[in-house]
Amino acid sequence: MKSIKQLKPTTFFYSIFGVLLIFSSCKEKSEKNSDTLAMATTTPVVEVPKKQLSEEFKKYWYNGTAEITSYKLEQARYGEIREGSAVMIYVTEPFLPEQQVKADNSHKTNIPVLKLNSTKNYITGIYPYSIMTSSFYPVHDNQHAIKVSFSSQEWCGHVYAQLNNREDFEITSHSYFESEGDQDYSMEKAILENEIWNKVRIDPKNLPIGEVSIVPSLEFIRLTHKEFKAYNAITSLDTKGNTNTYTINYPELERTLKINFENEFPYLIESWTDTFHDGFGDNKKVLTSKATRINRITTPYWQQKSNKDLSLRDSLGL
């Protein structure tokens, strides 16, 4: 089997095209097969210097709670807008650098991360979609996300995909389609759209601005069946009143993502829009998915699993 470094760039990118493509209609079939490629080495990469944390940051993010924000969701799917809900859960936690999972115990080699668990729930016709993406980004803002995981469940089946940041980006995918099956890949590192949502909350002054290469979100790649790679993007950060808008435009994908957040710490995300070609065949059209904040609370949710805690969901409008 050829290694990643032996493959020509074109061959490599088309090889990983099938990594995350799970066709969400039972009648859809995968059009491309990929060879399983060797995983990259686990040798750690050299990190850039850590950015210092302000006392304001420590007070907000290390107070023993998580920040939970609910959103009214209007999601484009199959050429129509679907109503649903989205939730973003931000919390800091210690992360093991080699195993790349949450640490059970305190140790000097642990990496402190700002974790984002992002969920979406909506209905397409008779059957529901449940989507979750997790990104683990160093609070010191000195390397790419250490890990990103994605899962989607609907009545046809489910898919799980995971990206690990080691010497290269290592990607593993599990699919219910025979043509995709269980696959492992690696690719050169690039900015991840998934990590942008963490960077916004840490320090938006460090967001990439201008013409850059960005790997679209795992969710977008899966739902639109695009090739898994870094795409050329044009990014900007604009301010209007008390709101900043970070924009990512992908010319090749004809897609524009806008994230609207407060321009003062802790840079709360108020809404976002995602405009792209949605649907297949005659149903394909340009639509805009939207999310607008309902409510926000800070609470140690992992301790609130009793029936008496159900009222907290009411406070989030869920």
CSV table of C-alpha atoms in Angstrom, one decimal:
chain,number,residue,atom,x,y,z
A,1,MET,CA,0.0,0.0,0.0
A,2,LYS,CA,1.3,3.5,-0.8
A,3,SER,CA,1.9,5.9,2.0
A,4,ILE,CA,0.4,9.4,2.0
A,5,LYS,CA,3.7,10.9,1.1
A,6,GLN,CA,4.0,8.8,-2.1
A,7,LEU,CA,0.6,9.8,-3.4
A,8,LYS,CA,0.3,12.7,-5.8
A,9,PRO,CA,-1.8,15.6,-4.4
A,10,THR,CA,-4.7,15.0,-6.8
A,11,THR,CA,-4.7,11.3,-6.0
A,12,PHE,CA,-4.5,12.0,-2.3
A,13,PHE,CA,-7.4,14.4,-2.2
A,14,TYR,CA,-9.7,12.2,-4.3
A,15,SER,CA,-8.7,9.3,-2.1
A,16,ILE,CA,-10.1,11.0,1.0
A,17,PHE,CA,-13.2,12.2,-0.8
A,18,GLY,CA,-15.2,9.4,0.7
A,19,VAL,CA,-14.1,9.9,4.3
A,20,LEU,CA,-17.2,11.6,5.6
A,21,LEU,CA,-19.7,11.2,2.8
A,22,ILE,CA,-22.7,9.5,4.4
A,23,PHE,CA,-25.7,10.0,2.1
A,24,SER,CA,-28.6,10.9,4.4
A,25,SER,CA,-31.4,9.6,2.1
A,26,CYS,CA,-31.7,5.8,2.0
A,27,LYS,CA,-31.8,5.9,-1.8
A,28,GLU,CA,-28.6,7.9,-2.1
A,29,LYS,CA,-25.5,5.9,-2.9
A,30,SER,CA,-21.8,6.7,-2.6
A,31,GLU,CA,-20.3,7.6,-6.0
A,32,LYS,CA,-16.6,7.2,-5.0
A,33,ASN,CA,-14.6,4.6,-3.2
A,34,SER,CA,-11.4,5.3,-1.4
A,35,ASP,CA,-8.5,3.1,-0.4
A,36,THR,CA,-7.7,2.8,3.2
A,37,LEU,CA,-4.5,4.8,3.9
A,38,ALA,CA,-1.9,4.4,6.6
A,39,MET,CA,-2.3,6.5,9.7
A,40,ALA,CA,0.3,9.3,10.2
A,41,THR,CA,2.9,8.9,12.9
A,42,THR,CA,2.0,10.0,16.4
A,43,THR,CA,5.2,12.0,16.9
A,44,PRO,CA,4.1,15.3,18.6
A,45,VAL,CA,4.7,18.5,16.6
A,46,VAL,CA,6.5,21.5,17.9
A,47,GLU,CA,4.1,24.1,19.4
A,48,VAL,CA,4.3,27.8,19.0
A,49,PRO,CA,4.6,29.8,22.3
A,50,LYS,CA,1.6,29.8,24.6
A,51,LYS,CA,-0.5,33.0,24.8
A,52,GLN,CA,-1.0,34.2,28.3
A,53,LEU,CA,-4.5,34.0,29.9
A,54,SER,CA,-5.9,37.1,31.3
A,55,GLU,CA,-7.4,37.2,34.8
A,56,GLU,CA,-10.8,38.0,33.2
A,57,PHE,CA,-10.5,34.8,31.1
A,58,LYS,CA,-9.6,32.7,34.1
A,59,LYS,CA,-12.4,34.0,36.2
A,60,TYR,CA,-15.0,33.3,33.5
A,61,TRP,CA,-13.9,30.0,32.2
A,62,TYR,CA,-12.5,28.4,35.3
A,63,ASN,CA,-15.4,28.9,37.7
A,64,GLY,CA,-16.7,25.3,37.8
A,65,THR,CA,-19.5,25.8,35.3
A,66,ALA,CA,-20.2,25.4,31.6
A,67,GLU,CA,-21.8,28.0,29.3
A,68,ILE,CA,-24.9,26.7,27.6
A,69,THR,CA,-26.6,28.7,24.8
A,70,SER,CA,-29.8,27.7,22.9
A,71,TYR,CA,-30.6,28.9,19.4
A,72,LYS,CA,-33.7,28.8,17.2
A,73,LEU,CA,-32.5,26.9,14.1
A,74,GLU,CA,-33.6,27.3,10.5
A,75,GLN,CA,-31.6,24.6,8.7
A,76,ALA,CA,-31.4,24.1,4.9
A,77,ARG,CA,-31.8,20.4,4.0
A,78,TYR,CA,-32.9,18.8,0.7
A,79,GLY,CA,-33.8,22.1,-0.8
A,80,GLU,CA,-36.0,23.3,2.0
A,81,ILE,CA,-35.7,25.2,5.3
A,82,ARG,CA,-36.3,23.0,8.4
A,83,GLU,CA,-37.1,24.4,11.8
A,84,GLY,CA,-35.3,23.0,14.8
A,85,SER,CA,-33.0,23.9,17.7
A,86,ALA,CA,-29.2,24.2,18.2
A,87,VAL,CA,-27.3,24.2,21.4
A,88,MET,CA,-23.7,25.3,22.0
A,89,ILE,CA,-22.0,24.1,25.2
A,90,TYR,CA,-18.6,25.6,26.0
A,91,VAL,CA,-16.5,24.4,29.0
A,92,THR,CA,-12.8,24.1,29.9
A,93,GLU,CA,-11.2,20.8,30.7
A,94,PRO,CA,-7.8,19.1,30.9
A,95,PHE,CA,-6.8,17.0,27.9
A,96,LEU,CA,-4.3,14.2,27.5
A,97,PRO,CA,-1.9,15.1,24.6
A,98,GLU,CA,-1.2,11.5,23.4
A,99,GLN,CA,-4.5,9.7,24.0
A,100,GLN,CA,-6.3,12.9,23.1
A,101,VAL,CA,-9.2,12.4,25.6
A,102,LYS,CA,-10.2,14.2,28.7
A,103,ALA,CA,-7.8,13.6,31.6
A,104,ASP,CA,-9.1,11.9,34.7
A,105,ASN,CA,-6.4,13.2,36.9
A,106,SER,CA,-4.3,16.4,37.1
A,107,HIS,CA,-0.8,16.2,35.5
A,108,LYS,CA,1.7,18.8,34.3
A,109,THR,CA,1.6,17.4,30.7
A,110,ASN,CA,-2.2,17.9,30.4
A,111,ILE,CA,-3.3,20.5,27.8
A,112,PRO,CA,-6.0,22.8,29.0
A,113,VAL,CA,-8.7,23.1,26.3
A,114,LEU,CA,-11.8,25.0,25.6
A,115,LYS,CA,-14.3,22.4,24.5
A,116,LEU,CA,-17.3,23.1,22.3
A,117,ASN,CA,-20.1,20.6,22.0
A,118,SER,CA,-22.4,21.8,19.3
A,119,THR,CA,-25.8,20.1,18.6
A,120,LYS,CA,-28.5,20.4,16.0
A,121,ASN,CA,-31.9,18.8,15.9
A,122,TYR,CA,-34.5,19.1,13.1
A,123,ILE,CA,-37.0,17.1,11.2
A,124,THR,CA,-36.9,16.2,7.5
A,125,GLY,CA,-40.4,15.0,6.5
A,126,ILE,CA,-41.1,11.9,8.6
A,127,TYR,CA,-37.7,11.4,10.1
A,128,PRO,CA,-35.4,13.4,12.4
A,129,TYR,CA,-31.8,14.5,12.2
A,130,SER,CA,-29.6,14.6,15.3
A,131,ILE,CA,-26.1,16.1,14.8
A,132,MET,CA,-23.3,16.7,17.2
A,133,THR,CA,-19.8,18.1,16.7
A,134,SER,CA,-17.1,18.4,19.4
A,135,SER,CA,-14.0,20.5,19.1
A,136,PHE,CA,-11.1,20.6,21.6
A,137,TYR,CA,-9.0,23.7,21.2
A,138,PRO,CA,-6.0,24.7,23.5
A,139,VAL,CA,-6.9,27.7,25.6
A,140,HIS,CA,-3.4,29.1,25.0
A,141,ASP,CA,-4.3,29.4,21.3
A,142,ASN,CA,-0.9,28.0,20.2
A,143,GLN,CA,-1.9,25.1,17.8
A,144,HIS,CA,-4.7,23.7,15.8
A,145,ALA,CA,-7.6,21.9,17.5
A,146,ILE,CA,-6.3,18.8,19.1
A,147,LYS,CA,-9.3,16.8,18.2
A,148,VAL,CA,-12.6,17.2,16.3
A,149,SER,CA,-15.3,14.6,16.3
A,150,PHE,CA,-18.6,14.5,14.4
A,151,SER,CA,-21.7,12.3,14.4
A,152,SER,CA,-25.0,12.3,12.6
A,153,GLN,CA,-28.0,10.1,13.3
A,154,GLU,CA,-31.1,9.7,11.2
A,155,TRP,CA,-33.4,6.8,10.4
A,156,CYS,CA,-31.3,5.4,7.5
A,157,GLY,CA,-28.3,5.0,9.9
A,158,HIS,CA,-25.5,7.0,11.4
A,159,VAL,CA,-21.9,8.0,10.8
A,160,TYR,CA,-19.0,8.9,13.0
A,161,ALA,CA,-15.9,10.8,12.0
A,162,GLN,CA,-12.9,12.0,14.0
A,163,LEU,CA,-9.9,14.2,13.3
A,164,ASN,CA,-6.8,13.9,15.5
A,165,ASN,CA,-4.0,16.5,15.4
A,166,ARG,CA,-0.7,14.7,15.5
A,167,GLU,CA,2.2,15.0,13.0
A,168,ASP,CA,-0.5,15.3,10.3
A,169,PHE,CA,-4.3,15.4,10.7
A,170,GLU,CA,-5.4,11.8,11.2
A,171,ILE,CA,-9.0,11.1,10.2
A,172,THR,CA,-11.1,8.0,10.8
A,173,SER,CA,-14.6,7.4,9.5
A,174,HIS,CA,-17.2,4.8,10.2
A,175,SER,CA,-20.1,4.5,7.8
A,176,TYR,CA,-23.1,2.3,7.3
A,177,PHE,CA,-22.6,2.2,3.5
A,178,GLU,CA,-20.6,-0.8,2.1
A,179,SER,CA,-18.7,1.4,-0.3
A,180,GLU,CA,-17.3,3.5,2.6
A,181,GLY,CA,-17.1,1.2,5.5
A,182,ASP,CA,-14.4,1.8,8.1
A,183,GLN,CA,-11.6,4.0,6.8
A,184,ASP,CA,-8.5,5.8,8.1
A,185,TYR,CA,-6.7,8.7,6.4
A,186,SER,CA,-4.3,11.5,7.0
A,187,MET,CA,-3.8,15.0,5.5
A,188,GLU,CA,-1.6,18.0,5.8
A,189,LYS,CA,-2.6,20.5,8.5
A,190,ALA,CA,-4.6,23.6,7.7
A,191,ILE,CA,-7.0,25.9,9.5
A,192,LEU,CA,-10.1,24.1,10.6
A,193,GLU,CA,-13.5,25.8,10.3
A,194,ASN,CA,-14.5,23.8,13.4
A,195,GLU,CA,-11.8,25.4,15.5
A,196,ILE,CA,-12.9,29.0,14.5
A,197,TRP,CA,-15.8,28.8,16.9
A,198,ASN,CA,-13.4,28.2,19.8
A,199,LYS,CA,-10.9,30.9,18.7
A,200,VAL,CA,-13.8,33.4,18.6
A,201,ARG,CA,-14.4,32.8,22.3
A,202,ILE,CA,-10.7,32.9,23.3
A,203,ASP,CA,-9.5,36.0,21.4
A,204,PRO,CA,-11.0,37.1,18.1
A,205,LYS,CA,-8.0,39.3,17.4
A,206,ASN,CA,-6.2,36.1,16.5
A,207,LEU,CA,-8.7,35.0,13.9
A,208,PRO,CA,-7.2,34.4,10.4
A,209,ILE,CA,-7.9,37.4,8.1
A,210,GLY,CA,-7.5,37.6,4.4
A,211,GLU,CA,-7.0,34.9,1.8
A,212,VAL,CA,-6.3,31.6,3.6
A,213,SER,CA,-6.9,27.8,3.2
A,214,ILE,CA,-9.6,26.4,5.5
A,215,VAL,CA,-11.0,22.9,5.9
A,216,PRO,CA,-14.8,23.3,6.0
A,217,SER,CA,-16.7,21.9,9.0
A,218,LEU,CA,-17.1,18.1,9.2
A,219,GLU,CA,-20.9,18.7,9.1
A,220,PHE,CA,-20.8,20.7,5.9
A,221,ILE,CA,-18.6,18.2,4.1
A,222,ARG,CA,-20.8,15.3,5.0
A,223,LEU,CA,-24.1,16.9,4.2
A,224,THR,CA,-23.0,18.4,0.9
A,225,HIS,CA,-20.8,15.5,-0.2
A,226,LYS,CA,-17.8,17.7,-0.9
A,227,GLU,CA,-14.2,16.5,-1.1
A,228,PHE,CA,-12.4,16.6,2.3
A,229,LYS,CA,-9.6,19.1,1.9
A,230,ALA,CA,-8.6,22.6,2.6
A,231,TYR,CA,-10.3,25.1,0.3
A,232,ASN,CA,-9.3,28.7,-0.6
A,233,ALA,CA,-11.3,31.1,1.5
A,234,ILE,CA,-11.6,34.9,2.0
A,235,THR,CA,-12.1,35.9,5.6
A,236,SER,CA,-12.9,39.3,7.3
A,237,LEU,CA,-13.8,40.7,10.7
A,238,ASP,CA,-16.2,43.6,10.7
A,239,THR,CA,-17.7,45.6,13.6
A,240,LYS,CA,-21.1,47.3,13.8
A,241,GLY,CA,-22.2,48.7,17.1
A,242,ASN,CA,-21.5,46.1,19.8
A,243,THR,CA,-21.4,43.2,17.3
A,244,ASN,CA,-18.5,41.7,15.4
A,245,THR,CA,-19.2,39.6,12.3
A,246,TYR,CA,-16.6,37.1,11.2
A,247,THR,CA,-17.1,36.0,7.6
A,248,ILE,CA,-15.7,33.0,5.7
A,249,ASN,CA,-16.3,33.0,2.0
A,250,TYR,CA,-15.4,29.9,0.0
A,251,PRO,CA,-15.5,30.9,-3.7
A,252,GLU,CA,-15.1,27.3,-5.0
A,253,LEU,CA,-17.9,26.1,-2.8
A,254,GLU,CA,-20.1,29.2,-3.4
A,255,ARG,CA,-20.6,29.3,0.4
A,256,THR,CA,-20.5,32.1,2.9
A,257,LEU,CA,-20.5,31.5,6.7
A,258,LYS,CA,-21.1,34.5,9.0
A,259,ILE,CA,-20.6,34.3,12.8
A,260,ASN,CA,-22.1,37.2,14.8
A,261,PHE,CA,-20.7,37.7,18.3
A,262,GLU,CA,-20.3,40.5,20.9
A,263,ASN,CA,-17.2,42.5,20.6
A,264,GLU,CA,-16.4,42.5,24.3
A,265,PHE,CA,-15.2,39.6,26.4
A,266,PRO,CA,-16.4,36.8,26.7
A,267,TYR,CA,-17.4,37.3,23.0
A,268,LEU,CA,-20.8,35.7,23.2
A,269,ILE,CA,-22.0,34.2,20.0
A,270,GLU,CA,-25.5,35.7,19.2
A,271,SER,CA,-26.3,34.2,15.8
A,272,TRP,CA,-24.9,32.8,12.5
A,273,THR,CA,-25.9,32.4,8.9
A,274,ASP,CA,-24.6,29.8,6.4
A,275,THR,CA,-25.5,30.3,2.7
A,276,PHE,CA,-24.8,27.6,0.2
A,277,HIS,CA,-26.2,25.4,-2.6
A,278,ASP,CA,-28.5,23.0,-0.8
A,279,GLY,CA,-30.4,20.0,-2.2
A,280,PHE,CA,-29.9,17.6,-5.1
A,281,GLY,CA,-31.0,17.5,-8.7
A,282,ASP,CA,-34.0,19.7,-9.4
A,283,ASN,CA,-34.3,20.6,-5.7
A,284,LYS,CA,-30.9,22.2,-5.6
A,285,LYS,CA,-31.0,25.9,-4.8
A,286,VAL,CA,-29.2,28.6,-2.8
A,287,LEU,CA,-30.5,28.7,0.7
A,288,THR,CA,-29.4,30.2,4.0
A,289,SER,CA,-29.4,28.4,7.3
A,290,LYS,CA,-29.8,30.6,10.3
A,291,ALA,CA,-29.5,30.3,14.1
A,292,THR,CA,-30.6,33.0,16.5
A,293,ARG,CA,-30.0,33.0,20.3
A,294,ILE,CA,-32.9,32.0,22.6
A,295,ASN,CA,-31.2,32.1,26.0
A,296,ARG,CA,-27.9,31.4,27.8
A,297,ILE,CA,-27.1,30.0,31.2
A,298,THR,CA,-23.9,29.0,33.0
A,299,THR,CA,-24.3,25.9,35.1
A,300,PRO,CA,-22.5,22.6,36.1
A,301,TYR,CA,-24.9,20.6,33.9
A,302,TRP,CA,-23.1,17.3,34.5
A,303,GLN,CA,-24.4,17.4,38.0
A,304,GLN,CA,-28.0,18.3,37.0
A,305,LYS,CA,-29.4,14.9,35.9
A,306,SER,CA,-32.4,14.6,38.2
A,307,ASN,CA,-36.0,15.1,37.2
A,308,LYS,CA,-36.0,18.2,39.4
A,309,ASP,CA,-33.5,19.8,37.0
A,310,LEU,CA,-35.9,19.6,34.0
A,311,SER,CA,-36.9,23.2,34.5
A,312,LEU,CA,-33.4,24.2,33.3
A,313,ARG,CA,-34.4,23.0,29.9
A,314,ASP,CA,-37.4,25.3,30.0
A,315,SER,CA,-35.1,28.2,30.8
A,316,LEU,CA,-33.3,27.4,27.6
A,317,GLY,CA,-36.5,27.2,25.6
A,318,LEU,CA,-35.9,23.5,24.8
